[in-house]
C-alpha positions in Angstrom: 0.2 -0.2 -0.1 1.3 3.4 -1.0 2.5 5.4 1.9 0.2 8.3 3.3 3.1 11.1 2.3 2.5 9.9 -1.2 -1.1 10.4 -1.1 -1.1 13.9 0.0 -0.3 16.8 -1.9 0.6 19.5 0.3 0.8 21.0 3.8 -2.9 21.3 4.2 -3.7 17.8 3.4 -1.0 16.7 5.7 -2.3 18.7 8.5 -5.6 16.8 8.0 -4.2 13.7 8.2 -2.3 14.4 11.2 -5.4 15.6 13.0 -7.0 11.9 12.4 -4.2 10.3 13.5 -2.6 12.1 16.6 -4.5 13.3 19.5 -4.7 16.6 20.2 -2.4 18.5 22.6 0.4 15.9 21.9 3.7 17.3 22.9 6.0 15.3 20.9 4.0 15.7 17.8 3.2 19.2 18.2 7.2 19.6 18.9 8.0 17.8 15.4 5.2 19.6 13.7 6.5 23.0 15.1 10.2 22.5 13.7 9.5 20.9 10.4 5.6 21.2 9.2 3.0 19.1 8.8 4.0 17.1 5.3 7.7 16.5 6.7 6.0 15.3 9.9 4.1 12.9 8.3 7.1 11.8 6.2 9.1 11.0 9.3 6.1 9.3 11.1 6.2 6.5 8.0 10.1 6.6 7.4 11.7 3.9 9.8 15.3 5.2 8.8 14.7 8.8 9.3 16.0 10.8 12.2 13.3 12.6 13.9 14.6 16.4 15.4 15.1 16.1 18.9 14.8 12.6 19.6 16.6 9.4 20.1 16.1 6.3 18.1 13.9 4.7 21.1 11.6 7.5 21.4 11.4 7.8 17.8 10.3 4.3 17.2 7.8 4.6 20.3 6.4 7.8 18.6 6.0 6.3 14.9 4.3 3.1 16.4 1.9 5.2 18.6 0.7 7.0 15.3 1.0 4.5 12.5 -1.5 2.5 14.6 -3.9 4.7 13.9 -3.7 5.0 10.3 -6.4 3.5 8.4 -6.7 2.6 4.6 -9.8 4.9 4.5 -7.7 8.3 5.4 -6.8 9.5 1.9 -10.3 9.4 0.8 -11.7 11.0 4.2 -9.3 13.9 3.4 -10.5 13.9 0.0 -14.2 14.1 0.9 -13.8 16.8 3.1 -12.2 19.3 0.9 -14.3 22.0 -0.6 -17.7 20.8 1.5 -19.9 22.3 3.9 -16.9 21.7 6.6 -13.9 24.1 6.4 -10.7 23.8 7.9 -7.8 26.6 8.8 -4.1 25.9 8.9 -1.7 28.8 10.4 -0.7 29.7 6.8 -4.6 30.9 6.4 -5.8 34.5 7.0 -8.5 33.8 9.2 -6.1 31.4 11.4 -6.4 32.7 14.9 -3.0 34.3 15.8 -3.3 34.0 19.6 -3.2 30.3 19.1 0.5 30.6 17.7 1.4 31.5 21.6 0.7 27.8 22.6 3.9 26.9 20.5 4.4 23.0 20.6 0.9 22.8 21.8 -0.6 24.9 18.6 -3.6 22.7 17.2 -2.5 20.6 13.9 -5.5 22.5 12.0 -8.9 23.8 13.0 -12.1 22.3 11.4 -14.8 24.9 11.1 -18.4 25.3 10.3 -19.5 29.0 9.8 -18.0 32.4 9.8 -14.2 31.9 10.1 -13.8 35.7 10.1 -14.9 35.7 13.8 -11.3 34.4 14.4 -9.3 36.6 12.4 -9.4 39.8 15.0 -7.0 40.4 17.6 -7.4 38.3 21.1 -9.1 41.4 22.7 -11.8 41.3 20.1 -12.8 37.8 21.9 -14.2 37.1 25.2 -14.5 33.4 26.7 -17.2 32.5 29.0 -16.8 29.1 31.0 -18.4 27.8 33.8 -20.6 25.4 35.6 -22.5 22.8 33.6 -25.0 22.4 36.9 -25.3 26.2 36.7 -27.8 27.8 39.2 -30.3 30.6 38.4 -28.1 33.3 39.5 -25.3 31.9 37.0 -27.1 31.5 34.0 -28.8 35.2 34.7 -25.3 36.8 35.1 -23.8 35.1 32.2 -26.7 35.9 30.0 -26.4 39.8 30.8 -22.8 39.9 30.5 -23.0 38.1 27.3 -25.6 40.6 25.8 -23.8 43.4 27.0 -20.4 42.4 25.5 -22.2 41.1 22.0 -23.7 44.9 22.0 -20.1 46.0 22.5 -19.2 44.0 19.3 -17.1 41.3 21.1 -17.3 37.8 20.0 -18.4 35.2 22.7 -16.5 32.2 22.9 -17.7 29.2 25.0 -17.7 25.3 24.8 -21.4 24.7 24.0 -22.0 22.7 27.0 -25.0 22.9 29.4 -25.3 25.6 32.0 -23.3 28.8 32.0 -22.0 27.9 28.4 -25.5 27.3 26.7 -26.5 30.8 28.6 -23.8 32.6 27.3 -24.4 31.3 23.6 -28.0 32.0 23.6 -28.0 35.6 24.9 -25.2 36.4 22.5 -27.8 35.2 19.5 -30.7 36.7 21.0 -28.9 40.2 21.5 -27.8 39.8 17.5 -24.2 39.6 18.4 -21.4 36.7 17.5 -20.4 33.8 19.1 -18.1 30.7 18.8 -18.5 27.2 20.1 -15.4 25.5 20.6 -16.2 21.9 20.6 -14.4 18.5 21.7 -16.0 16.5 19.1 -16.3 16.7 15.0 -18.1 19.9 14.0 -20.7 17.7 12.4 -21.4 15.7 15.6 -23.4 18.0 18.2 -21.9 17.7 21.6 -23.7 17.8 24.1 -26.6 16.0 22.2 -29.2 17.9 23.8 -27.8 21.0 22.6 -27.9 19.8 18.8 -30.2 22.6 17.7 -28.3 25.5 19.5 -25.1 24.3 18.1 -26.9 24.2 14.5 -27.7 27.5 14.9 -24.5 28.8 15.9 -23.1 26.9 12.8 -25.4 28.8 10.7 -25.2 32.4 12.5 -21.7 32.2 14.0 -19.0 29.5 14.1 -18.5 26.1 15.3 -14.7 25.1 15.3 -12.9 22.0 16.9 -9.4 20.7 16.3 -11.0 17.1 16.4 -11.7 15.7 12.8 -15.5 15.4 11.6 -17.1 12.3 13.2 -15.1 12.1 16.0 -16.5 11.8 19.5 -15.5 13.5 22.5 -13.3 11.9 25.0 -11.9 13.2 28.8 -8.5 13.6 27.2 -10.1 15.8 24.4 -12.1 17.7 26.8 -9.2 18.5 28.6 -6.9 19.5 25.6 -9.8 22.0 24.8 -9.1 24.2 27.8 -6.1 25.6 26.4 -7.9 26.7 23.2 -10.7 28.3 25.0 -8.1 30.3 27.0 -5.9 31.0 23.9 -8.7 32.3 21.5 -9.8 35.2 23.8 -8.1 38.2 25.4 -9.8 37.3 28.8 -11.6 34.5 30.1 -14.9 35.0 32.4 -15.8 32.2 35.1 -19.4 33.2 36.4 -19.9 29.9 38.1 -17.6 26.8 38.6 -17.6 24.1 41.2 -14.2 23.4 42.7 -13.3 20.3 40.3 -14.6 22.1 37.2 -12.9 22.0 34.0 -13.3 25.7 33.8 -10.7 26.0 36.3 -8.4 24.5 33.8 -9.1 27.5 31.5 -8.1 29.7 34.0 -5.0 28.1 34.6 -4.0 27.6 30.5 -5.2 31.6 30.2 -2.5 32.5 33.1 0.1 30.6 31.3 -0.5 32.9 28.7 -0.5 35.7 30.4 -4.2 36.5 29.7 -6.4 38.0 32.8 -9.2 36.3 34.1 -12.2 37.5 35.5 -14.7 35.9 38.2 -18.3 36.6 39.2 -18.3 36.5 43.0 -21.3 34.4 44.4 -22.6 33.3 47.8 -20.2 31.3 49.9 -23.2 28.7 50.4 -23.2 28.0 47.0 -20.9 25.1 45.7 -21.0 26.5 42.3 -19.4 29.6 43.3 -16.7 27.9 45.1 -14.1 28.2 41.9 -14.7 31.8 41.0 -14.4 32.8 45.0 -11.4 31.0 45.2 -9.8 32.5 42.2 -10.6 36.0 43.6 -9.5 34.7 47.0 -6.2 34.1 45.6 -6.1 37.3 43.5 -5.9 35.3 40.4 -9.1 36.5 39.0 -10.3 40.2 38.9 -13.7 40.9 40.0 -16.6 40.9 37.5 -19.8 42.4 37.8 -20.6 43.7 34.8 -19.2 44.2 31.0 -17.1 47.1 32.3 -15.1 45.2 34.2 -14.5 42.7 31.6 -13.6 45.3 29.3 -11.0 46.5 31.8 -9.4 43.1 31.9 -9.1 43.5 27.9 -7.6 46.8 28.0 -4.7 45.8 30.3 -1.5 47.0 29.0 1.1 44.4 28.2 3.4 45.0 31.2 0.3 44.5 33.4 -0.5 41.2 31.8 3.1 40.0 32.4 2.7 41.0 36.2 -0.6 39.3 36.2 0.8 36.2 34.4 4.0 35.9 36.8 1.5 36.6 39.8 -0.8 34.1 38.7 1.7 31.4 37.9 3.3 31.6 41.6 -0.2 30.9 43.1 -2.0 28.4 40.5 -2.2 24.9 41.3 -4.2 22.3 39.3 -8.0 21.7 40.8 -7.9 18.7 42.7 -9.2 15.7 40.7 -10.4 18.0 37.9 -13.0 15.6 36.1 -15.9 16.1 33.7 -19.1 16.2 35.8 -21.8 13.9 34.4 -25.6 14.7 33.9 -27.1 11.9 31.6 -25.1 10.4 28.9 -23.1 13.6 28.1 -19.7 14.3 29.6 -19.3 17.8 30.9 -17.8 20.2 28.3 
Protein backbone atom coordinates (compact mmCIF):
# COMPACT_ATOMS: atom_id res chain seq x y z
CA UNK A 1 0.00 0.00 0.00
CA UNK A 2 1.26 3.49 -0.89
CA UNK A 3 2.44 5.60 2.01
CA UNK A 4 0.17 8.42 3.19
CA UNK A 5 2.77 11.04 2.33
CA UNK A 6 2.58 9.90 -1.28
CA UNK A 7 -1.19 10.40 -1.33
CA UNK A 8 -1.42 13.94 0.05
CA UNK A 9 -0.53 16.86 -2.23
CA UNK A 10 0.65 19.37 0.35
CA UNK A 11 0.85 20.92 3.81
CA UNK A 12 -2.89 21.43 4.25
CA UNK A 13 -3.77 17.82 3.55
CA UNK A 14 -0.85 16.56 5.66
CA UNK A 15 -2.16 18.50 8.66
CA UNK A 16 -5.64 17.09 8.06
CA UNK A 17 -4.14 13.60 8.21
CA UNK A 18 -2.25 14.43 11.41
CA UNK A 19 -5.49 15.50 13.10
CA UNK A 20 -6.92 12.08 12.22
CA UNK A 21 -4.04 9.99 13.59
CA UNK A 22 -2.65 12.05 16.50
CA UNK A 23 -4.57 13.07 19.60
CA UNK A 24 -4.75 16.83 20.26
CA UNK A 25 -2.21 18.49 22.53
CA UNK A 26 0.34 15.75 21.88
CA UNK A 27 3.59 17.48 22.91
CA UNK A 28 5.84 15.14 20.90
CA UNK A 29 3.93 15.49 17.64
CA UNK A 30 3.49 19.21 18.28
CA UNK A 31 7.21 19.73 18.76
CA UNK A 32 8.09 17.93 15.53
CA UNK A 33 5.34 19.73 13.61
CA UNK A 34 6.51 23.10 14.92
CA UNK A 35 10.04 22.39 13.67
CA UNK A 36 9.49 20.82 10.26
CA UNK A 37 5.86 21.38 9.21
CA UNK A 38 3.02 18.96 8.52
CA UNK A 39 4.20 17.33 5.30
CA UNK A 40 7.64 16.52 6.67
CA UNK A 41 6.15 15.32 9.98
CA UNK A 42 4.00 12.85 8.07
CA UNK A 43 7.05 11.65 6.14
CA UNK A 44 9.01 11.14 9.37
CA UNK A 45 6.16 9.07 10.82
CA UNK A 46 6.30 6.67 7.89
CA UNK A 47 10.08 6.55 7.36
CA UNK A 48 11.57 4.11 9.87
CA UNK A 49 15.12 5.10 8.94
CA UNK A 50 14.76 8.86 9.18
CA UNK A 51 16.15 10.82 12.12
CA UNK A 52 13.46 12.70 14.02
CA UNK A 53 14.63 16.11 15.34
CA UNK A 54 15.05 16.14 19.11
CA UNK A 55 14.45 12.39 19.54
CA UNK A 56 16.71 9.44 20.11
CA UNK A 57 16.05 6.27 18.16
CA UNK A 58 14.03 4.56 20.90
CA UNK A 59 11.75 7.55 21.37
CA UNK A 60 11.31 7.91 17.62
CA UNK A 61 10.28 4.25 17.32
CA UNK A 62 7.74 4.62 20.13
CA UNK A 63 6.33 7.79 18.56
CA UNK A 64 6.01 6.16 15.14
CA UNK A 65 4.37 3.04 16.52
CA UNK A 66 1.82 5.09 18.43
CA UNK A 67 0.77 7.11 15.39
CA UNK A 68 0.97 4.42 12.71
CA UNK A 69 -1.40 2.31 14.81
CA UNK A 70 -4.08 4.94 14.08
CA UNK A 71 -3.57 4.93 10.30
CA UNK A 72 -6.41 3.30 8.39
CA UNK A 73 -6.76 2.72 4.62
CA UNK A 74 -9.69 5.12 4.32
CA UNK A 75 -7.80 8.23 5.46
CA UNK A 76 -6.83 9.54 1.97
CA UNK A 77 -10.45 9.17 0.88
CA UNK A 78 -11.70 11.01 3.97
CA UNK A 79 -9.26 13.86 3.33
CA UNK A 80 -10.38 14.18 -0.29
CA UNK A 81 -14.06 14.04 0.65
CA UNK A 82 -13.75 16.76 3.30
CA UNK A 83 -12.25 19.35 0.97
CA UNK A 84 -14.62 21.90 -0.53
CA UNK A 85 -17.72 20.82 1.39
CA UNK A 86 -19.82 22.40 4.13
CA UNK A 87 -17.08 21.75 6.67
CA UNK A 88 -14.09 24.04 6.32
CA UNK A 89 -10.65 24.01 7.82
CA UNK A 90 -7.87 26.40 8.72
CA UNK A 91 -4.11 26.01 9.04
CA UNK A 92 -1.65 28.61 10.41
CA UNK A 93 -0.92 29.97 6.91
CA UNK A 94 -4.56 30.99 6.38
CA UNK A 95 -5.75 34.59 6.78
CA UNK A 96 -8.45 33.71 9.31
CA UNK A 97 -6.22 31.55 11.48
CA UNK A 98 -6.40 33.01 15.04
CA UNK A 99 -2.91 34.34 15.77
CA UNK A 100 -3.42 33.89 19.52
CA UNK A 101 -3.19 30.12 19.12
CA UNK A 102 0.42 30.44 17.94
CA UNK A 103 1.35 31.47 21.49
CA UNK A 104 0.71 27.85 22.45
CA UNK A 105 3.91 26.96 20.54
CA UNK A 106 4.30 23.15 20.52
CA UNK A 107 0.71 22.87 21.77
CA UNK A 108 -0.73 24.73 18.78
CA UNK A 109 -3.46 22.65 17.07
CA UNK A 110 -2.49 20.87 13.86
CA UNK A 111 -5.57 22.23 12.11
CA UNK A 112 -8.93 23.79 12.96
CA UNK A 113 -12.09 22.25 11.51
CA UNK A 114 -14.85 24.81 11.06
CA UNK A 115 -18.46 25.36 10.18
CA UNK A 116 -19.59 28.94 9.83
CA UNK A 117 -17.99 32.38 9.74
CA UNK A 118 -14.23 31.88 10.19
CA UNK A 119 -13.81 35.68 10.05
CA UNK A 120 -14.81 35.67 13.74
CA UNK A 121 -11.34 34.26 14.47
CA UNK A 122 -9.36 36.75 12.41
CA UNK A 123 -9.33 39.77 14.73
CA UNK A 124 -7.11 40.37 17.74
CA UNK A 125 -7.61 38.32 20.91
CA UNK A 126 -9.10 41.44 22.55
CA UNK A 127 -12.06 41.10 20.16
CA UNK A 128 -13.09 37.87 21.90
CA UNK A 129 -14.14 36.89 25.42
CA UNK A 130 -14.40 33.30 26.64
CA UNK A 131 -17.23 32.68 29.10
CA UNK A 132 -16.78 29.29 30.76
CA UNK A 133 -18.36 27.63 33.73
CA UNK A 134 -20.53 25.15 35.56
CA UNK A 135 -22.74 22.78 33.70
CA UNK A 136 -25.10 22.49 36.68
CA UNK A 137 -25.44 26.27 36.92
CA UNK A 138 -27.86 28.08 39.19
CA UNK A 139 -30.38 30.70 38.07
CA UNK A 140 -28.03 33.31 39.53
CA UNK A 141 -25.20 32.07 37.34
CA UNK A 142 -27.20 31.87 34.11
CA UNK A 143 -28.80 35.28 34.71
CA UNK A 144 -25.46 37.00 35.28
CA UNK A 145 -23.97 35.15 32.32
CA UNK A 146 -26.79 36.19 30.03
CA UNK A 147 -26.45 39.83 31.04
CA UNK A 148 -22.68 39.82 30.57
CA UNK A 149 -22.86 38.09 27.18
CA UNK A 150 -25.58 40.43 25.89
CA UNK A 151 -23.70 43.56 27.02
CA UNK A 152 -20.43 42.33 25.49
CA UNK A 153 -22.21 41.38 22.26
CA UNK A 154 -23.59 44.92 22.08
CA UNK A 155 -19.98 46.11 22.31
CA UNK A 156 -19.25 43.89 19.29
CA UNK A 157 -17.17 41.43 21.28
CA UNK A 158 -17.26 37.84 20.06
CA UNK A 159 -18.36 35.43 22.79
CA UNK A 160 -16.47 32.14 22.91
CA UNK A 161 -17.71 29.14 24.91
CA UNK A 162 -17.76 25.36 24.78
CA UNK A 163 -21.39 24.73 23.84
CA UNK A 164 -22.13 22.90 27.09
CA UNK A 165 -25.15 23.04 29.36
CA UNK A 166 -25.43 25.68 32.07
CA UNK A 167 -23.15 28.72 31.88
CA UNK A 168 -21.87 28.12 28.35
CA UNK A 169 -25.28 27.50 26.84
CA UNK A 170 -26.56 30.66 28.53
CA UNK A 171 -23.67 32.67 27.05
CA UNK A 172 -24.34 31.40 23.52
CA UNK A 173 -28.10 31.96 23.74
CA UNK A 174 -27.84 35.49 25.13
CA UNK A 175 -25.33 36.44 22.43
CA UNK A 176 -27.56 35.16 19.64
CA UNK A 177 -30.62 36.87 21.17
CA UNK A 178 -28.68 40.15 21.21
CA UNK A 179 -27.76 39.74 17.55
CA UNK A 180 -24.11 39.23 18.44
CA UNK A 181 -21.45 36.79 17.27
CA UNK A 182 -20.53 33.62 19.11
CA UNK A 183 -18.03 30.78 18.65
CA UNK A 184 -18.50 27.29 20.06
CA UNK A 185 -15.22 25.45 20.57
CA UNK A 186 -16.10 21.75 20.52
CA UNK A 187 -14.33 18.65 21.82
CA UNK A 188 -15.98 16.57 19.09
CA UNK A 189 -16.25 16.86 15.32
CA UNK A 190 -18.15 19.93 14.14
CA UNK A 191 -20.64 17.59 12.49
CA UNK A 192 -21.27 15.74 15.75
CA UNK A 193 -23.19 18.03 18.16
CA UNK A 194 -22.01 17.66 21.74
CA UNK A 195 -23.69 17.66 24.12
CA UNK A 196 -26.49 16.04 22.16
CA UNK A 197 -29.14 18.01 24.04
CA UNK A 198 -27.70 21.17 22.48
CA UNK A 199 -27.92 19.92 18.90
CA UNK A 200 -30.41 22.64 17.90
CA UNK A 201 -28.40 25.40 19.62
CA UNK A 202 -25.15 24.27 18.03
CA UNK A 203 -26.80 24.08 14.64
CA UNK A 204 -27.90 27.72 15.04
CA UNK A 205 -24.37 28.70 16.03
CA UNK A 206 -23.04 26.98 12.90
CA UNK A 207 -25.50 29.01 10.79
CA UNK A 208 -25.12 32.39 12.54
CA UNK A 209 -21.71 32.18 14.18
CA UNK A 210 -18.97 29.55 14.13
CA UNK A 211 -18.43 25.98 15.25
CA UNK A 212 -14.75 25.07 15.53
CA UNK A 213 -12.79 22.02 16.67
CA UNK A 214 -9.32 20.55 16.41
CA UNK A 215 -10.99 17.13 16.33
CA UNK A 216 -11.77 15.79 12.83
CA UNK A 217 -15.36 15.43 11.62
CA UNK A 218 -17.17 12.37 12.93
CA UNK A 219 -14.97 12.06 16.03
CA UNK A 220 -16.51 11.68 19.49
CA UNK A 221 -15.44 13.59 22.61
CA UNK A 222 -13.29 11.98 25.28
CA UNK A 223 -11.88 13.11 28.61
CA UNK A 224 -8.48 13.84 27.02
CA UNK A 225 -10.09 15.89 24.25
CA UNK A 226 -12.12 17.89 26.76
CA UNK A 227 -8.99 18.65 28.77
CA UNK A 228 -7.01 19.51 25.63
CA UNK A 229 -9.72 21.94 24.55
CA UNK A 230 -9.19 24.10 27.65
CA UNK A 231 -5.98 25.55 26.19
CA UNK A 232 -7.87 26.63 23.05
CA UNK A 233 -10.69 28.28 25.01
CA UNK A 234 -8.03 30.30 26.85
CA UNK A 235 -5.87 31.11 23.82
CA UNK A 236 -8.68 32.27 21.54
CA UNK A 237 -9.70 35.20 23.74
CA UNK A 238 -8.21 38.24 25.40
CA UNK A 239 -9.77 37.27 28.71
CA UNK A 240 -11.68 34.38 30.27
CA UNK A 241 -14.68 35.00 32.54
CA UNK A 242 -15.96 32.36 34.96
CA UNK A 243 -19.43 33.18 36.39
CA UNK A 244 -19.86 29.86 38.22
CA UNK A 245 -17.73 26.73 38.61
CA UNK A 246 -17.34 24.03 41.22
CA UNK A 247 -14.00 23.30 42.86
CA UNK A 248 -13.36 20.45 40.40
CA UNK A 249 -14.76 22.11 37.30
CA UNK A 250 -12.96 21.90 33.98
CA UNK A 251 -13.43 25.67 33.79
CA UNK A 252 -10.62 26.11 36.32
CA UNK A 253 -8.23 24.51 33.86
CA UNK A 254 -9.14 27.25 31.40
CA UNK A 255 -8.13 29.80 34.06
CA UNK A 256 -4.81 27.99 34.48
CA UNK A 257 -4.18 27.99 30.73
CA UNK A 258 -5.11 31.67 30.45
CA UNK A 259 -2.56 32.62 33.13
CA UNK A 260 0.14 30.61 31.40
CA UNK A 261 -0.48 32.78 28.34
CA UNK A 262 -0.51 36.02 30.33
CA UNK A 263 -4.24 36.51 29.69
CA UNK A 264 -6.31 38.00 32.54
CA UNK A 265 -9.12 36.03 34.15
CA UNK A 266 -12.37 37.44 35.52
CA UNK A 267 -14.62 35.78 38.08
CA UNK A 268 -18.11 36.60 39.27
CA UNK A 269 -18.34 36.50 43.09
CA UNK A 270 -21.14 34.37 44.46
CA UNK A 271 -22.70 33.16 47.71
CA UNK A 272 -20.27 31.32 49.99
CA UNK A 273 -23.03 28.74 50.50
CA UNK A 274 -23.18 27.88 46.79
CA UNK A 275 -20.95 25.04 45.55
CA UNK A 276 -21.06 26.51 42.05
CA UNK A 277 -19.45 29.72 43.33
CA UNK A 278 -16.58 27.88 45.02
CA UNK A 279 -14.34 28.10 41.96
CA UNK A 280 -14.77 31.84 41.20
CA UNK A 281 -14.58 32.78 44.89
CA UNK A 282 -11.34 30.83 45.28
CA UNK A 283 -9.80 32.48 42.19
CA UNK A 284 -10.71 35.88 43.64
CA UNK A 285 -9.42 35.03 47.13
CA UNK A 286 -6.04 34.00 45.75
CA UNK A 287 -5.76 37.08 43.54
CA UNK A 288 -5.75 35.05 40.34
CA UNK A 289 -8.92 36.63 38.92
CA UNK A 290 -10.34 40.12 38.86
CA UNK A 291 -13.86 40.81 40.07
CA UNK A 292 -16.44 40.87 37.27
CA UNK A 293 -19.90 42.28 37.94
CA UNK A 294 -20.55 43.94 34.57
CA UNK A 295 -19.27 44.19 31.01
CA UNK A 296 -17.26 47.27 32.07
CA UNK A 297 -15.13 45.03 34.31
CA UNK A 298 -14.49 42.68 31.39
CA UNK A 299 -13.52 45.60 29.15
CA UNK A 300 -11.04 46.74 31.80
CA UNK A 301 -9.41 43.30 31.77
CA UNK A 302 -9.22 43.32 27.97
CA UNK A 303 -7.58 46.75 27.99
CA UNK A 304 -4.76 45.85 30.37
CA UNK A 305 -1.39 47.06 29.00
CA UNK A 306 1.22 44.47 28.11
CA UNK A 307 3.35 45.09 31.21
CA UNK A 308 0.31 44.61 33.45
CA UNK A 309 -0.51 41.36 31.64
CA UNK A 310 2.99 40.06 32.30
CA UNK A 311 2.75 41.05 35.97
CA UNK A 312 -0.60 39.29 36.12
CA UNK A 313 0.89 36.18 34.53
CA UNK A 314 3.87 36.02 36.87
CA UNK A 315 1.71 36.60 39.96
CA UNK A 316 -0.79 34.03 38.85
CA UNK A 317 1.79 31.37 38.02
CA UNK A 318 3.16 31.69 41.51
CA UNK A 319 -0.20 30.78 42.98
CA UNK A 320 -1.83 28.55 40.39
CA UNK A 321 -2.36 24.94 41.14
CA UNK A 322 -4.26 22.33 39.20
CA UNK A 323 -7.74 21.86 40.65
CA UNK A 324 -7.77 18.64 42.72
CA UNK A 325 -9.04 15.66 40.77
CA UNK A 326 -10.55 17.80 38.02
CA UNK A 327 -12.91 15.61 36.08
CA UNK A 328 -15.88 16.06 33.80
CA UNK A 329 -19.10 16.09 35.80
CA UNK A 330 -21.86 13.90 34.51
CA UNK A 331 -25.49 14.65 33.91
CA UNK A 332 -27.10 12.00 31.80
CA UNK A 333 -25.12 10.44 28.96
CA UNK A 334 -22.96 13.46 28.11
CA UNK A 335 -19.57 14.29 29.59
CA UNK A 336 -19.08 17.78 30.96
CA UNK A 337 -17.79 20.06 28.24
